[in-house]
mmCIF file of N, CA and C in Angstrom:
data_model
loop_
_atom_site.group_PDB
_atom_site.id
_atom_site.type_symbol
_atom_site.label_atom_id
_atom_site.label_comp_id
_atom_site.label_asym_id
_atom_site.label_seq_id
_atom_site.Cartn_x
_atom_site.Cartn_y
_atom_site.Cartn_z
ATOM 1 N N UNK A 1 4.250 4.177 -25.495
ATOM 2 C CA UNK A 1 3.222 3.168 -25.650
ATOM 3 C C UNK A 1 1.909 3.858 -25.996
ATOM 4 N N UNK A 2 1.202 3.426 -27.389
ATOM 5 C CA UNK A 2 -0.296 3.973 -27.173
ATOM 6 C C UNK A 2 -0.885 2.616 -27.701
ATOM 7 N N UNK A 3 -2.218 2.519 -26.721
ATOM 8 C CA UNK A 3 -2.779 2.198 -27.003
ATOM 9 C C UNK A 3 -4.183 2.751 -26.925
ATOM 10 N N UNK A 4 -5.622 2.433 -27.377
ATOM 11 C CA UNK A 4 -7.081 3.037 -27.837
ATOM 12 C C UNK A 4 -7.027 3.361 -25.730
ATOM 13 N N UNK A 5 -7.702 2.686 -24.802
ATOM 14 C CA UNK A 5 -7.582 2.767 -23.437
ATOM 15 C C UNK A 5 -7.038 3.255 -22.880
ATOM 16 N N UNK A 6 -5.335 4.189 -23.248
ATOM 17 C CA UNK A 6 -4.482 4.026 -22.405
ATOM 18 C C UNK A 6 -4.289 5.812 -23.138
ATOM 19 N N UNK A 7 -4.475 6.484 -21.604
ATOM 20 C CA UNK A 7 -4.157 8.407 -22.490
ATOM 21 C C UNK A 7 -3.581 8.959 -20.651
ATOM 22 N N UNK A 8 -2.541 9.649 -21.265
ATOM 23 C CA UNK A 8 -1.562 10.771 -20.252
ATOM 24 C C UNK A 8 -2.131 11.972 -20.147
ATOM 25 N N UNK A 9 -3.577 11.971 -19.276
ATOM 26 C CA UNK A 9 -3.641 13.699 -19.599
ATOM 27 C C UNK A 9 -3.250 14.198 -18.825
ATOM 28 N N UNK A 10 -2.807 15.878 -18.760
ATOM 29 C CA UNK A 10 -1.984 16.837 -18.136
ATOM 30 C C UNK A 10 -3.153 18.090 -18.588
ATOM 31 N N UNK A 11 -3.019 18.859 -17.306
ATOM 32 C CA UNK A 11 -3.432 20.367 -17.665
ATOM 33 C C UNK A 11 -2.565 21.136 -17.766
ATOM 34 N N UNK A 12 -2.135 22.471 -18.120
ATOM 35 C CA UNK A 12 -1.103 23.512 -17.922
ATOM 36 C C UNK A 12 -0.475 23.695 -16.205
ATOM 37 N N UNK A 13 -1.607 23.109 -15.311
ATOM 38 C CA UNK A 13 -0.628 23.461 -14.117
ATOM 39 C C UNK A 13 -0.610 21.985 -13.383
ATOM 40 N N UNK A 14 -0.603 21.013 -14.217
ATOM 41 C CA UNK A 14 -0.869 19.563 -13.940
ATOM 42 C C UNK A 14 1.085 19.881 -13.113
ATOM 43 N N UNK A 15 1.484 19.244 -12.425
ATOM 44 C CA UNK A 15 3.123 19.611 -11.740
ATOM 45 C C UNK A 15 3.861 18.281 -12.756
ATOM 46 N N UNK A 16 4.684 18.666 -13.385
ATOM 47 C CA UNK A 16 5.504 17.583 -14.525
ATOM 48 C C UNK A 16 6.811 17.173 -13.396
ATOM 49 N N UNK A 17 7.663 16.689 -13.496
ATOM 50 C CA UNK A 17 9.046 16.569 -13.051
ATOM 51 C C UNK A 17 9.934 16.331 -14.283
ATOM 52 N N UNK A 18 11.018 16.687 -14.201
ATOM 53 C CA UNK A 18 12.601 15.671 -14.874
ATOM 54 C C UNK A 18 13.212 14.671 -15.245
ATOM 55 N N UNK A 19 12.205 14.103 -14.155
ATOM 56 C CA UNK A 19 12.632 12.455 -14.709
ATOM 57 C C UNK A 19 11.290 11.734 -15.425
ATOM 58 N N UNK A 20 11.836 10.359 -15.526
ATOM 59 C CA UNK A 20 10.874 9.661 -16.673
ATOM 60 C C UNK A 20 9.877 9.107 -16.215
ATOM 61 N N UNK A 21 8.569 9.723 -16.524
ATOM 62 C CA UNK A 21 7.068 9.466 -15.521
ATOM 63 C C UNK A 21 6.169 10.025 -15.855
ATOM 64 N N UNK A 22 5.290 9.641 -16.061
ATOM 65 C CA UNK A 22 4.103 10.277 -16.422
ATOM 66 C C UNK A 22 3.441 10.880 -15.161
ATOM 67 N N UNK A 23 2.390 12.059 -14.853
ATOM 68 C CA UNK A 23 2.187 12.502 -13.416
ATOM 69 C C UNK A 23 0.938 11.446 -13.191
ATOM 70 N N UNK A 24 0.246 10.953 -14.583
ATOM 71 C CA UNK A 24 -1.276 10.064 -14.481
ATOM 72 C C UNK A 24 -1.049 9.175 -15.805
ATOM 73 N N UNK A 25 -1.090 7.737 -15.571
ATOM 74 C CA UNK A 25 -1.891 7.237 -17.046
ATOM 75 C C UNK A 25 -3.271 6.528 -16.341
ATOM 76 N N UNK A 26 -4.157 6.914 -17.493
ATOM 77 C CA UNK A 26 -5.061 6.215 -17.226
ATOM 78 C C UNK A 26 -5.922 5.287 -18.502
ATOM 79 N N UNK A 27 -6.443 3.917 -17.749
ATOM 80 C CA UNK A 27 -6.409 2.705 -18.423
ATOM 81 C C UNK A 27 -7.810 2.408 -18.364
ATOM 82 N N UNK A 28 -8.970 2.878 -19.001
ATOM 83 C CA UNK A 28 -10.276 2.847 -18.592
ATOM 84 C C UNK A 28 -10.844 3.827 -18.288
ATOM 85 N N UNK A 29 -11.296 3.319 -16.963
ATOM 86 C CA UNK A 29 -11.540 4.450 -16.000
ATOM 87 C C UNK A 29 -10.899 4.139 -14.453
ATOM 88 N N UNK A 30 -9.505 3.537 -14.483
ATOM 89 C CA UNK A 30 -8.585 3.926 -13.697
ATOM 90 C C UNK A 30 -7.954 4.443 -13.875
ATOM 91 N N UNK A 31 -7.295 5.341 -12.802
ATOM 92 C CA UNK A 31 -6.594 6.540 -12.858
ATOM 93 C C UNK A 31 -5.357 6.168 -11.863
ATOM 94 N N UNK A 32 -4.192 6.108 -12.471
ATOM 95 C CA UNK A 32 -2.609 5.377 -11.660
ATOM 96 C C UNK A 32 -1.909 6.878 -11.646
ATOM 97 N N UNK A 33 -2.036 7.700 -10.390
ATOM 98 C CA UNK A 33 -1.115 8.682 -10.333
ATOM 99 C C UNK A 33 -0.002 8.251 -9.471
ATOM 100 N N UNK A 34 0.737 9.072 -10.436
ATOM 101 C CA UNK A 34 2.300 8.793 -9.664
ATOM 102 C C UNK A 34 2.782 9.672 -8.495
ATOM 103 N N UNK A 35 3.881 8.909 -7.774
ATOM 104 C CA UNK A 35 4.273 9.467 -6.816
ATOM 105 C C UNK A 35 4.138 11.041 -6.912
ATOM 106 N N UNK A 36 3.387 11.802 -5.932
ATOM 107 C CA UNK A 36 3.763 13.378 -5.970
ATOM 108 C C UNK A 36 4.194 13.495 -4.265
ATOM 109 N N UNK A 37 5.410 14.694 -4.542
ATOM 110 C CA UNK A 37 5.808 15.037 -3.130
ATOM 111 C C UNK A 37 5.389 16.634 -2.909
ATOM 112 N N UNK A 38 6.131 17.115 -2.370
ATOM 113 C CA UNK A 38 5.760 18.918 -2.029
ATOM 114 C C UNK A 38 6.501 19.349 -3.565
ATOM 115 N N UNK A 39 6.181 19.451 -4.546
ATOM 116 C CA UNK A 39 7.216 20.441 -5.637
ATOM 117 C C UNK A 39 6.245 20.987 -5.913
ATOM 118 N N UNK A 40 6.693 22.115 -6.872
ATOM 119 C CA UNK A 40 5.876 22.829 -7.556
ATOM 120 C C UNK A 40 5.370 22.476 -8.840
ATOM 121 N N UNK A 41 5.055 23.577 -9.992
ATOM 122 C CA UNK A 41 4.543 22.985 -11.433
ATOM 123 C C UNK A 41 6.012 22.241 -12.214
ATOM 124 N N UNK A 42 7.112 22.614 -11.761
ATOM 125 C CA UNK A 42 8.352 22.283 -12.703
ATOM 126 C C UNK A 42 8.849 21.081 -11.905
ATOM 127 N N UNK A 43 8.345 20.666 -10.982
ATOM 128 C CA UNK A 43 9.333 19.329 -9.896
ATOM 129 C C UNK A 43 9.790 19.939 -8.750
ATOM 130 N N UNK A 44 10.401 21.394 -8.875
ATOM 131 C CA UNK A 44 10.882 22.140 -7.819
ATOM 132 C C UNK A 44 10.651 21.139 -6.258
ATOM 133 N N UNK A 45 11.753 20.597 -5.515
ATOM 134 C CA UNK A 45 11.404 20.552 -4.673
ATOM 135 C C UNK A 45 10.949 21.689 -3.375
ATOM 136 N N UNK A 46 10.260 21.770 -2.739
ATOM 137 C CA UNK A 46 9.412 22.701 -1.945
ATOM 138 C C UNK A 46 9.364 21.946 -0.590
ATOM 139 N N UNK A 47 10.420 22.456 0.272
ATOM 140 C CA UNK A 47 10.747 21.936 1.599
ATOM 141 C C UNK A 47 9.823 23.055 2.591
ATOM 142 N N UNK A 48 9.382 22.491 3.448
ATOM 143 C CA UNK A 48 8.365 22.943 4.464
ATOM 144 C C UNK A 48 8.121 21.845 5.510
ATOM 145 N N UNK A 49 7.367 22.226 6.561
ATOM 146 C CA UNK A 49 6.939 21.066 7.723
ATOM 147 C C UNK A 49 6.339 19.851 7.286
ATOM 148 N N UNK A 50 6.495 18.903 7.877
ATOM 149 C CA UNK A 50 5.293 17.978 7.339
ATOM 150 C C UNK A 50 4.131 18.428 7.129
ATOM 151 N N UNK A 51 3.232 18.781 7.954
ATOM 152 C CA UNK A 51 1.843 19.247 7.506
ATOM 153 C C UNK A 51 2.595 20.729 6.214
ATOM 154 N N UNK A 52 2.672 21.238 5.913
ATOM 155 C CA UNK A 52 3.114 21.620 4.124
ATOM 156 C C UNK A 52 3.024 21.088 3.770
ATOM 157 N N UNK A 53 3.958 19.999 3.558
ATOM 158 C CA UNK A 53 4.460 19.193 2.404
ATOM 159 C C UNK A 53 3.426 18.276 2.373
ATOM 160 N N UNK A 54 2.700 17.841 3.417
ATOM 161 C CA UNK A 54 1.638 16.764 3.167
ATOM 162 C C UNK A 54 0.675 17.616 2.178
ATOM 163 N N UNK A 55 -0.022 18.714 2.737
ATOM 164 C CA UNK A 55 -0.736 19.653 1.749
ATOM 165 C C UNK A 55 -0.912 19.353 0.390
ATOM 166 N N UNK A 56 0.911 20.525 0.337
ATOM 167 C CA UNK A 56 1.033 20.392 -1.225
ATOM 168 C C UNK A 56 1.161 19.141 -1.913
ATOM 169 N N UNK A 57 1.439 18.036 -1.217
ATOM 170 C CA UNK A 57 1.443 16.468 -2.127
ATOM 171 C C UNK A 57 -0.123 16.476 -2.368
ATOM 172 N N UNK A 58 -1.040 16.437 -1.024
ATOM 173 C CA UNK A 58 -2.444 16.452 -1.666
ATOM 174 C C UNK A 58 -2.728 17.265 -2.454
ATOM 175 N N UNK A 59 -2.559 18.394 -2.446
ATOM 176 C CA UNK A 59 -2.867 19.645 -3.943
ATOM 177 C C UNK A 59 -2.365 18.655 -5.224
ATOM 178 N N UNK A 60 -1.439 18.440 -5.181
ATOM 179 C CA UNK A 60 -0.370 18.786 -6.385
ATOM 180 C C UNK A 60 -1.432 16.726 -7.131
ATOM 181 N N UNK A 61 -1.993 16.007 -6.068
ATOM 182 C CA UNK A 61 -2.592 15.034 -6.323
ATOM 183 C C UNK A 61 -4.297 15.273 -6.943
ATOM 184 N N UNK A 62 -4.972 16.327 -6.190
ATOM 185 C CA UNK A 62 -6.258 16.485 -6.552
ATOM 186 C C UNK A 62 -5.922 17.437 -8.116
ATOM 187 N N UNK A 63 -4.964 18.140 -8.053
ATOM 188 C CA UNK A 63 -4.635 18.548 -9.635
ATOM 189 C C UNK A 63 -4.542 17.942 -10.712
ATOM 190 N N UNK A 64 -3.433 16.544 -10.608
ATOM 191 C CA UNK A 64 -3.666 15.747 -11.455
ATOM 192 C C UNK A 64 -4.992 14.725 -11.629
ATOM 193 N N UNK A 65 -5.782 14.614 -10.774
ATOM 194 C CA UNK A 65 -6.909 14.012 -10.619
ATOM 195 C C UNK A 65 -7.856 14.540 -12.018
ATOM 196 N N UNK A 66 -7.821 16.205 -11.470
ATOM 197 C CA UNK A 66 -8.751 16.922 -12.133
ATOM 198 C C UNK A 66 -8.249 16.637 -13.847
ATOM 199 N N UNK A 67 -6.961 16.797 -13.892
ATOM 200 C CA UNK A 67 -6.816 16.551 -15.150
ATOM 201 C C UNK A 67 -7.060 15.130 -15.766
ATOM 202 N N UNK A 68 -7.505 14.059 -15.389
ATOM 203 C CA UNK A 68 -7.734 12.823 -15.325
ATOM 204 C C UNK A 68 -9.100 12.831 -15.625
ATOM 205 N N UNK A 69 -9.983 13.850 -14.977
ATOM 206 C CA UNK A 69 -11.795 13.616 -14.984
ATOM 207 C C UNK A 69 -12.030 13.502 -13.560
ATOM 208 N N UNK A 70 -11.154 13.041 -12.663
ATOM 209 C CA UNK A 70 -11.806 12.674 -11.088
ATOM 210 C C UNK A 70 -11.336 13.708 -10.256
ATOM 211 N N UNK A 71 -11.115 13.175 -8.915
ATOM 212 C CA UNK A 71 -11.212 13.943 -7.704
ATOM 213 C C UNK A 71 -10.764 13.166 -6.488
ATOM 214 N N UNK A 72 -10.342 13.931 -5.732
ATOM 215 C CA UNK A 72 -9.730 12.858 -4.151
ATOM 216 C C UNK A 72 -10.933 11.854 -3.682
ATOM 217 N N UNK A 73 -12.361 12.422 -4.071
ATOM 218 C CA UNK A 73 -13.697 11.814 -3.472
ATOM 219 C C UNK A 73 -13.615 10.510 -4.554
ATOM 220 N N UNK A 74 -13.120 10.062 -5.382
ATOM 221 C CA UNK A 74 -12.914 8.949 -6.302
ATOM 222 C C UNK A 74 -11.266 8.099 -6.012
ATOM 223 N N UNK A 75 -10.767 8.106 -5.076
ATOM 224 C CA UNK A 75 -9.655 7.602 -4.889
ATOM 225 C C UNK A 75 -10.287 6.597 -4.159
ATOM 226 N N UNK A 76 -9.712 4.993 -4.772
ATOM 227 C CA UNK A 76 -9.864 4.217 -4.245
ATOM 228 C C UNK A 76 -8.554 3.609 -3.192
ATOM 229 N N UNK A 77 -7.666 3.672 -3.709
ATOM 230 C CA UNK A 77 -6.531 3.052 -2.550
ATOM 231 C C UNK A 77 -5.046 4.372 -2.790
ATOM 232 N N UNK A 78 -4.647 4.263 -1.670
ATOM 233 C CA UNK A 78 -3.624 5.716 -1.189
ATOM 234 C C UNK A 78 -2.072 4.271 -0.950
ATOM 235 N N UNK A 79 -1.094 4.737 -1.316
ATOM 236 C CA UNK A 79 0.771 3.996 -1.098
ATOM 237 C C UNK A 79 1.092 5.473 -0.377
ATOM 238 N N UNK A 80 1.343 6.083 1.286
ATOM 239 C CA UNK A 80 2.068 6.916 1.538
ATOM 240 C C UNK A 80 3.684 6.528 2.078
ATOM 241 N N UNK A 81 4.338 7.676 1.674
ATOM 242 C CA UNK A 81 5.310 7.520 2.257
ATOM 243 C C UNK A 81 5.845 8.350 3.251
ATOM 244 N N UNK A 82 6.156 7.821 4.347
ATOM 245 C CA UNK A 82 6.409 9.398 5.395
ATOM 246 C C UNK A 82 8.183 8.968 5.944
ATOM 247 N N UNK A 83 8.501 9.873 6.144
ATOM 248 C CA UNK A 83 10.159 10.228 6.044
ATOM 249 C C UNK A 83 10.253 9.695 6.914
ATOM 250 N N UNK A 84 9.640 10.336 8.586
ATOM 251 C CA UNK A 84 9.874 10.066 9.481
ATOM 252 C C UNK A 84 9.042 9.724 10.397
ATOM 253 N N UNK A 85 8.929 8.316 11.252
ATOM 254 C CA UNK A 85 8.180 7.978 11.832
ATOM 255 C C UNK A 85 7.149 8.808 12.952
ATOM 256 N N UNK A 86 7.697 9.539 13.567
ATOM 257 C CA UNK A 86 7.278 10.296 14.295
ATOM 258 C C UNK A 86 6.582 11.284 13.952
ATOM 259 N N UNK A 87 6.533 12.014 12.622
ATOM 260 C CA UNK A 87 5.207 12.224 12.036
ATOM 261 C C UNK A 87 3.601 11.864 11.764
ATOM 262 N N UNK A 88 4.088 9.835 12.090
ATOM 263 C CA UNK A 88 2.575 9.438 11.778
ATOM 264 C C UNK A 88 1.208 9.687 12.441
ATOM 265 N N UNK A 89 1.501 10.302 13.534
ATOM 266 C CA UNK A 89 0.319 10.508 14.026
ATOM 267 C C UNK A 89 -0.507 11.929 13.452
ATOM 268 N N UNK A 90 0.367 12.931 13.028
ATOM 269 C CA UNK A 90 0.129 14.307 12.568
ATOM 270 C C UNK A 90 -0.546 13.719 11.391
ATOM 271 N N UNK A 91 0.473 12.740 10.606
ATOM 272 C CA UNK A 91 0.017 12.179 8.836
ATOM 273 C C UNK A 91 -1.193 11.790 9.304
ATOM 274 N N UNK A 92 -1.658 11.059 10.064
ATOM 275 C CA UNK A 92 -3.050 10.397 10.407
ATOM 276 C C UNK A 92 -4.000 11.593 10.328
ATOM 277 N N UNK A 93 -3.787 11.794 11.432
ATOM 278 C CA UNK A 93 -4.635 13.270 11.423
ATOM 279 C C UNK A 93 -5.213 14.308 10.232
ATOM 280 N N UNK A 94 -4.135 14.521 9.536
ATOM 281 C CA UNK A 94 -4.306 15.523 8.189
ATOM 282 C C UNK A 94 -5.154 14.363 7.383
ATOM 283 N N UNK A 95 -4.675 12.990 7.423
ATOM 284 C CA UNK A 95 -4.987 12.446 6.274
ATOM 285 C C UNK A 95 -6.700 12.194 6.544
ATOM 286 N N UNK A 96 -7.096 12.166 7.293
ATOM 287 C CA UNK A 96 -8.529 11.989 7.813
ATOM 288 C C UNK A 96 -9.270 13.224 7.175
ATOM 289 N N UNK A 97 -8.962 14.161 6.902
ATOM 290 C CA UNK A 97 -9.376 15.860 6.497
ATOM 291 C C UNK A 97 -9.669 15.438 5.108
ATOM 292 N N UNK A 98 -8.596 15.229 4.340
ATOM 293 C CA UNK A 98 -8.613 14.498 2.545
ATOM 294 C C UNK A 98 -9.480 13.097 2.890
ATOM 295 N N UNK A 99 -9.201 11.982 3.374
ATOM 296 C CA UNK A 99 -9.831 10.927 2.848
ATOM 297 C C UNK A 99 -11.037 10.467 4.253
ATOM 298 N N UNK A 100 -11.639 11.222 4.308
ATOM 299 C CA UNK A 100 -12.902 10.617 5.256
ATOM 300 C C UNK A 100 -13.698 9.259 5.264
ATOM 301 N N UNK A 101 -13.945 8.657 6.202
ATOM 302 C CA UNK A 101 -14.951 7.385 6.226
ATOM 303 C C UNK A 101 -15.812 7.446 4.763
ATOM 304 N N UNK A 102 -16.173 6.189 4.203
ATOM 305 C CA UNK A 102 -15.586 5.367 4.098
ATOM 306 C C UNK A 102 -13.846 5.420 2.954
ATOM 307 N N UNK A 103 -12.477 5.081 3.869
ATOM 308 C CA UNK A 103 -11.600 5.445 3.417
ATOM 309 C C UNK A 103 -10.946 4.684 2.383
ATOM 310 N N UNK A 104 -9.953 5.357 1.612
ATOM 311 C CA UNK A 104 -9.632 4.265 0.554
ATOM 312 C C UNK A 104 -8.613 3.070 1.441
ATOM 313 N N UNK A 105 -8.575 2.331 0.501
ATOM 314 C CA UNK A 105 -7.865 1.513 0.854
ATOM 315 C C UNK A 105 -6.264 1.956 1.000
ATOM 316 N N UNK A 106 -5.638 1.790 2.089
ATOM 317 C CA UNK A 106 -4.024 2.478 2.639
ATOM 318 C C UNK A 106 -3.050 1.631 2.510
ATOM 319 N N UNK A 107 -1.605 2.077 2.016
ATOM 320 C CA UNK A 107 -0.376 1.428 2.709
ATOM 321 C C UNK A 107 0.518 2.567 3.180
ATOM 322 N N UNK A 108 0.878 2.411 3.917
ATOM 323 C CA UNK A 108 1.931 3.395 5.100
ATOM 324 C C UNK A 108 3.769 3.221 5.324
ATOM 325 N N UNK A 109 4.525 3.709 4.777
ATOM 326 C CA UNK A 109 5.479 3.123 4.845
ATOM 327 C C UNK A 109 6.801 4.137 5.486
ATOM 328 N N UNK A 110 6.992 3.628 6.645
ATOM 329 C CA UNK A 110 7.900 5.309 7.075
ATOM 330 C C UNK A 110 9.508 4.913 6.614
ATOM 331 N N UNK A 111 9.821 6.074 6.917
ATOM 332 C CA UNK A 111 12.012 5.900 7.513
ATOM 333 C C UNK A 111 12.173 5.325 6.038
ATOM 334 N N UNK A 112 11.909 6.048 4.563
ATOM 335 C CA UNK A 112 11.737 5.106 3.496
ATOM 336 C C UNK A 112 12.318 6.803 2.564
ATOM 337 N N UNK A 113 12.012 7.916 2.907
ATOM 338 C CA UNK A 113 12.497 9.008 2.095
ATOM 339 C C UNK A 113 13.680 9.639 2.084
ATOM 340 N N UNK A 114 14.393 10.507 0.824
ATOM 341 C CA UNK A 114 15.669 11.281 1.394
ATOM 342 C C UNK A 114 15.342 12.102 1.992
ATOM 343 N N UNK A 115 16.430 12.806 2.639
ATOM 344 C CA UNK A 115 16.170 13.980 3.571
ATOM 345 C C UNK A 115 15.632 14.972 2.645
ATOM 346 N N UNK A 116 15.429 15.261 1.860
ATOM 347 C CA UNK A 116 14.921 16.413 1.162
ATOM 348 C C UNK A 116 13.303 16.594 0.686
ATOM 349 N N UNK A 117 12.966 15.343 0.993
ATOM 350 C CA UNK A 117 11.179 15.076 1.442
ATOM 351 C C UNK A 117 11.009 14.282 2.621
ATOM 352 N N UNK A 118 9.915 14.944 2.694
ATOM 353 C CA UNK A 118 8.950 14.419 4.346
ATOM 354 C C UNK A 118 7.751 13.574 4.053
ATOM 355 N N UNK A 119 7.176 13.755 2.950
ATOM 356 C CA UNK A 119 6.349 12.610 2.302
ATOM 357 C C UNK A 119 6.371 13.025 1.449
ATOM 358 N N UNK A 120 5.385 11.821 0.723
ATOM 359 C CA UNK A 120 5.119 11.513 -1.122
ATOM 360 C C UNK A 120 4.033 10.207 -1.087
ATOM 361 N N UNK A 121 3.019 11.085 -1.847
ATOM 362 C CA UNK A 121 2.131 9.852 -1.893
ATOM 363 C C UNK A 121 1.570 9.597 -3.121
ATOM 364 N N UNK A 122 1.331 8.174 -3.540
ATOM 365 C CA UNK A 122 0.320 7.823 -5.285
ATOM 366 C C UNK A 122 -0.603 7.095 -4.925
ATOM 367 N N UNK A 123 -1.869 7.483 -6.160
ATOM 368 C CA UNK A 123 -2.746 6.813 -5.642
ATOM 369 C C UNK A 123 -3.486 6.235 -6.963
ATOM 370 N N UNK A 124 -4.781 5.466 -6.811
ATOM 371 C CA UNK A 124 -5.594 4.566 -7.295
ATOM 372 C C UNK A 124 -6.814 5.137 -6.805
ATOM 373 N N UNK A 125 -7.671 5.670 -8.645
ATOM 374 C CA UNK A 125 -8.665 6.371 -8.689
ATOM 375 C C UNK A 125 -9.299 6.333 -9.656
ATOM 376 N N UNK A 126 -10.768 6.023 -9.686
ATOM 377 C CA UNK A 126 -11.920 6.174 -10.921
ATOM 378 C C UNK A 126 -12.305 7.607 -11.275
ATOM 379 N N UNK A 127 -12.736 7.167 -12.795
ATOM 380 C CA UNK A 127 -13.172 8.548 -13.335
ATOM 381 C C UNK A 127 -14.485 8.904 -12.199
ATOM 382 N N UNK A 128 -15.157 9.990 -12.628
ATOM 383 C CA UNK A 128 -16.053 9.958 -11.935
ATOM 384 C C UNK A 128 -17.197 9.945 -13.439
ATOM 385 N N UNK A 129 -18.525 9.502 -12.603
ATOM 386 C CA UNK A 129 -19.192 8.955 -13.267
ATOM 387 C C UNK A 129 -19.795 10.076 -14.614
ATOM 388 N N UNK A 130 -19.811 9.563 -15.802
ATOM 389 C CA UNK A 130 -20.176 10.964 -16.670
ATOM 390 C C UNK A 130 -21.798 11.143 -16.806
#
Protein backbone atom coordinates (compact mmCIF):
# COMPACT_ATOMS: atom_id res chain seq x y z
CA UNK A 1 0.00 0.00 0.00
CA UNK A 2 1.41 3.59 -0.66
CA UNK A 3 -0.03 6.23 -0.08
CA UNK A 4 1.44 10.43 0.11
CA UNK A 5 0.79 10.05 4.48
CA UNK A 6 1.52 6.65 4.90
CA UNK A 7 5.81 5.70 5.07
CA UNK A 8 7.57 2.38 6.85
CA UNK A 9 10.66 3.81 8.15
CA UNK A 10 13.39 1.44 9.44
CA UNK A 11 17.01 2.21 10.47
CA UNK A 12 19.83 -0.46 9.94
CA UNK A 13 19.33 -1.69 13.54
CA UNK A 14 15.50 -0.91 13.48
CA UNK A 15 14.80 -5.23 14.75
CA UNK A 16 12.77 -6.66 11.37
CA UNK A 17 11.16 -10.23 11.96
CA UNK A 18 9.99 -13.16 9.34
CA UNK A 19 6.80 -12.74 9.27
CA UNK A 20 4.48 -10.22 7.54
CA UNK A 21 4.67 -6.75 9.47
CA UNK A 22 5.95 -3.82 9.30
CA UNK A 23 8.08 -2.92 12.81
CA UNK A 24 6.24 1.02 12.35
CA UNK A 25 3.80 2.56 9.79
CA UNK A 26 3.22 5.82 10.23
CA UNK A 27 0.06 7.89 9.10
CA UNK A 28 0.72 11.65 9.79
CA UNK A 29 2.20 12.10 12.71
CA UNK A 30 1.06 8.84 14.27
CA UNK A 31 3.29 6.35 14.84
CA UNK A 32 1.50 2.43 15.05
CA UNK A 33 4.43 0.21 16.25
CA UNK A 34 4.02 -3.24 16.17
CA UNK A 35 4.14 -5.84 18.56
CA UNK A 36 7.97 -6.10 19.77
CA UNK A 37 9.05 -8.92 22.21
CA UNK A 38 12.77 -9.68 23.57
CA UNK A 39 14.45 -10.57 19.86
CA UNK A 40 17.18 -9.24 18.46
CA UNK A 41 17.91 -7.17 14.98
CA UNK A 42 16.85 -10.49 12.87
CA UNK A 43 13.52 -11.57 15.17
CA UNK A 44 15.87 -13.92 17.06
CA UNK A 45 13.91 -14.83 19.89
CA UNK A 46 16.01 -13.79 23.13
CA UNK A 47 14.72 -15.70 26.24
CA UNK A 48 15.73 -14.14 29.62
CA UNK A 49 13.73 -13.15 32.96
CA UNK A 50 10.94 -11.01 32.73
CA UNK A 51 12.63 -7.90 33.73
CA UNK A 52 15.15 -8.79 30.34
CA UNK A 53 12.75 -9.37 28.19
CA UNK A 54 10.65 -6.44 29.38
CA UNK A 55 13.95 -4.28 28.72
CA UNK A 56 14.76 -5.49 25.50
CA UNK A 57 10.93 -5.11 24.24
CA UNK A 58 11.37 -1.45 25.54
CA UNK A 59 14.81 -1.05 23.65
CA UNK A 60 13.89 -2.83 20.67
CA UNK A 61 10.47 -0.13 20.94
CA UNK A 62 12.41 3.24 21.62
CA UNK A 63 14.55 2.00 18.42
CA UNK A 64 11.84 1.85 16.23
CA UNK A 65 10.47 5.08 17.63
CA UNK A 66 13.74 6.74 16.77
CA UNK A 67 13.43 5.54 13.38
CA UNK A 68 9.89 7.02 13.14
CA UNK A 69 11.17 10.76 14.42
CA UNK A 70 9.84 10.11 18.14
CA UNK A 71 10.67 8.65 21.40
CA UNK A 72 9.04 6.65 24.45
CA UNK A 73 8.46 10.50 25.91
CA UNK A 74 5.82 10.75 22.77
CA UNK A 75 3.92 7.51 23.34
CA UNK A 76 0.54 8.09 23.77
CA UNK A 77 -1.22 4.69 24.60
CA UNK A 78 0.89 1.20 25.48
CA UNK A 79 -1.39 -2.81 24.49
CA UNK A 80 1.05 -5.04 26.98
CA UNK A 81 1.15 -8.42 27.02
CA UNK A 82 2.53 -10.41 29.97
CA UNK A 83 2.79 -14.29 29.84
CA UNK A 84 2.32 -14.70 33.24
CA UNK A 85 0.24 -13.23 35.74
CA UNK A 86 2.39 -13.22 38.50
CA UNK A 87 4.79 -11.04 36.90
CA UNK A 88 2.42 -8.02 37.02
CA UNK A 89 3.54 -6.46 39.78
CA UNK A 90 7.46 -6.55 38.68
CA UNK A 91 5.76 -5.35 34.91
CA UNK A 92 4.24 -2.44 36.98
CA UNK A 93 7.18 -1.55 38.53
CA UNK A 94 9.69 -1.54 35.47
CA UNK A 95 6.94 -0.02 33.53
CA UNK A 96 6.79 3.15 35.77
CA UNK A 97 10.86 3.66 34.96
CA UNK A 98 9.82 3.94 30.85
CA UNK A 99 6.43 5.59 31.15
CA UNK A 100 6.27 8.11 34.14
CA UNK A 101 3.26 10.38 35.30
CA UNK A 102 1.57 11.73 33.22
CA UNK A 103 1.19 8.01 31.69
CA UNK A 104 0.07 6.87 28.39
CA UNK A 105 -2.91 5.51 28.09
CA UNK A 106 -2.64 1.28 29.06
CA UNK A 107 -4.16 -2.10 28.26
CA UNK A 108 -2.77 -5.12 30.22
CA UNK A 109 -3.48 -8.46 29.18
CA UNK A 110 -1.87 -11.58 30.98
CA UNK A 111 -1.87 -15.74 30.55
CA UNK A 112 -2.20 -14.53 26.64
CA UNK A 113 1.69 -15.56 25.40
CA UNK A 114 3.59 -18.82 24.19
CA UNK A 115 5.96 -20.16 26.39
CA UNK A 116 8.77 -18.82 24.50
CA UNK A 117 7.91 -15.06 25.49
CA UNK A 118 7.26 -13.40 28.76
CA UNK A 119 6.03 -10.19 27.20
CA UNK A 120 5.46 -8.13 24.06
CA UNK A 121 4.29 -4.84 23.84
CA UNK A 122 2.87 -2.09 20.79
CA UNK A 123 2.32 1.11 21.04
CA UNK A 124 0.64 4.54 19.89
CA UNK A 125 2.97 7.52 19.33
CA UNK A 126 3.43 11.16 17.86
CA UNK A 127 6.18 12.51 15.96
CA UNK A 128 7.80 14.80 18.05
CA UNK A 129 7.36 18.26 17.37
CA UNK A 130 9.82 19.61 14.42
Amino acid sequence: MTHPLVSYPQLPDTPTSHLPFSPCVVVGDLIFVSGQASVDQKGNIISDTFEGEFRRSIENVRKVLEAAGSDLAHVVQTRNYVRDAEDVPLYNQIYREYFPQPSPARTTITNCLPPSLRYEVEVVAVRKAS
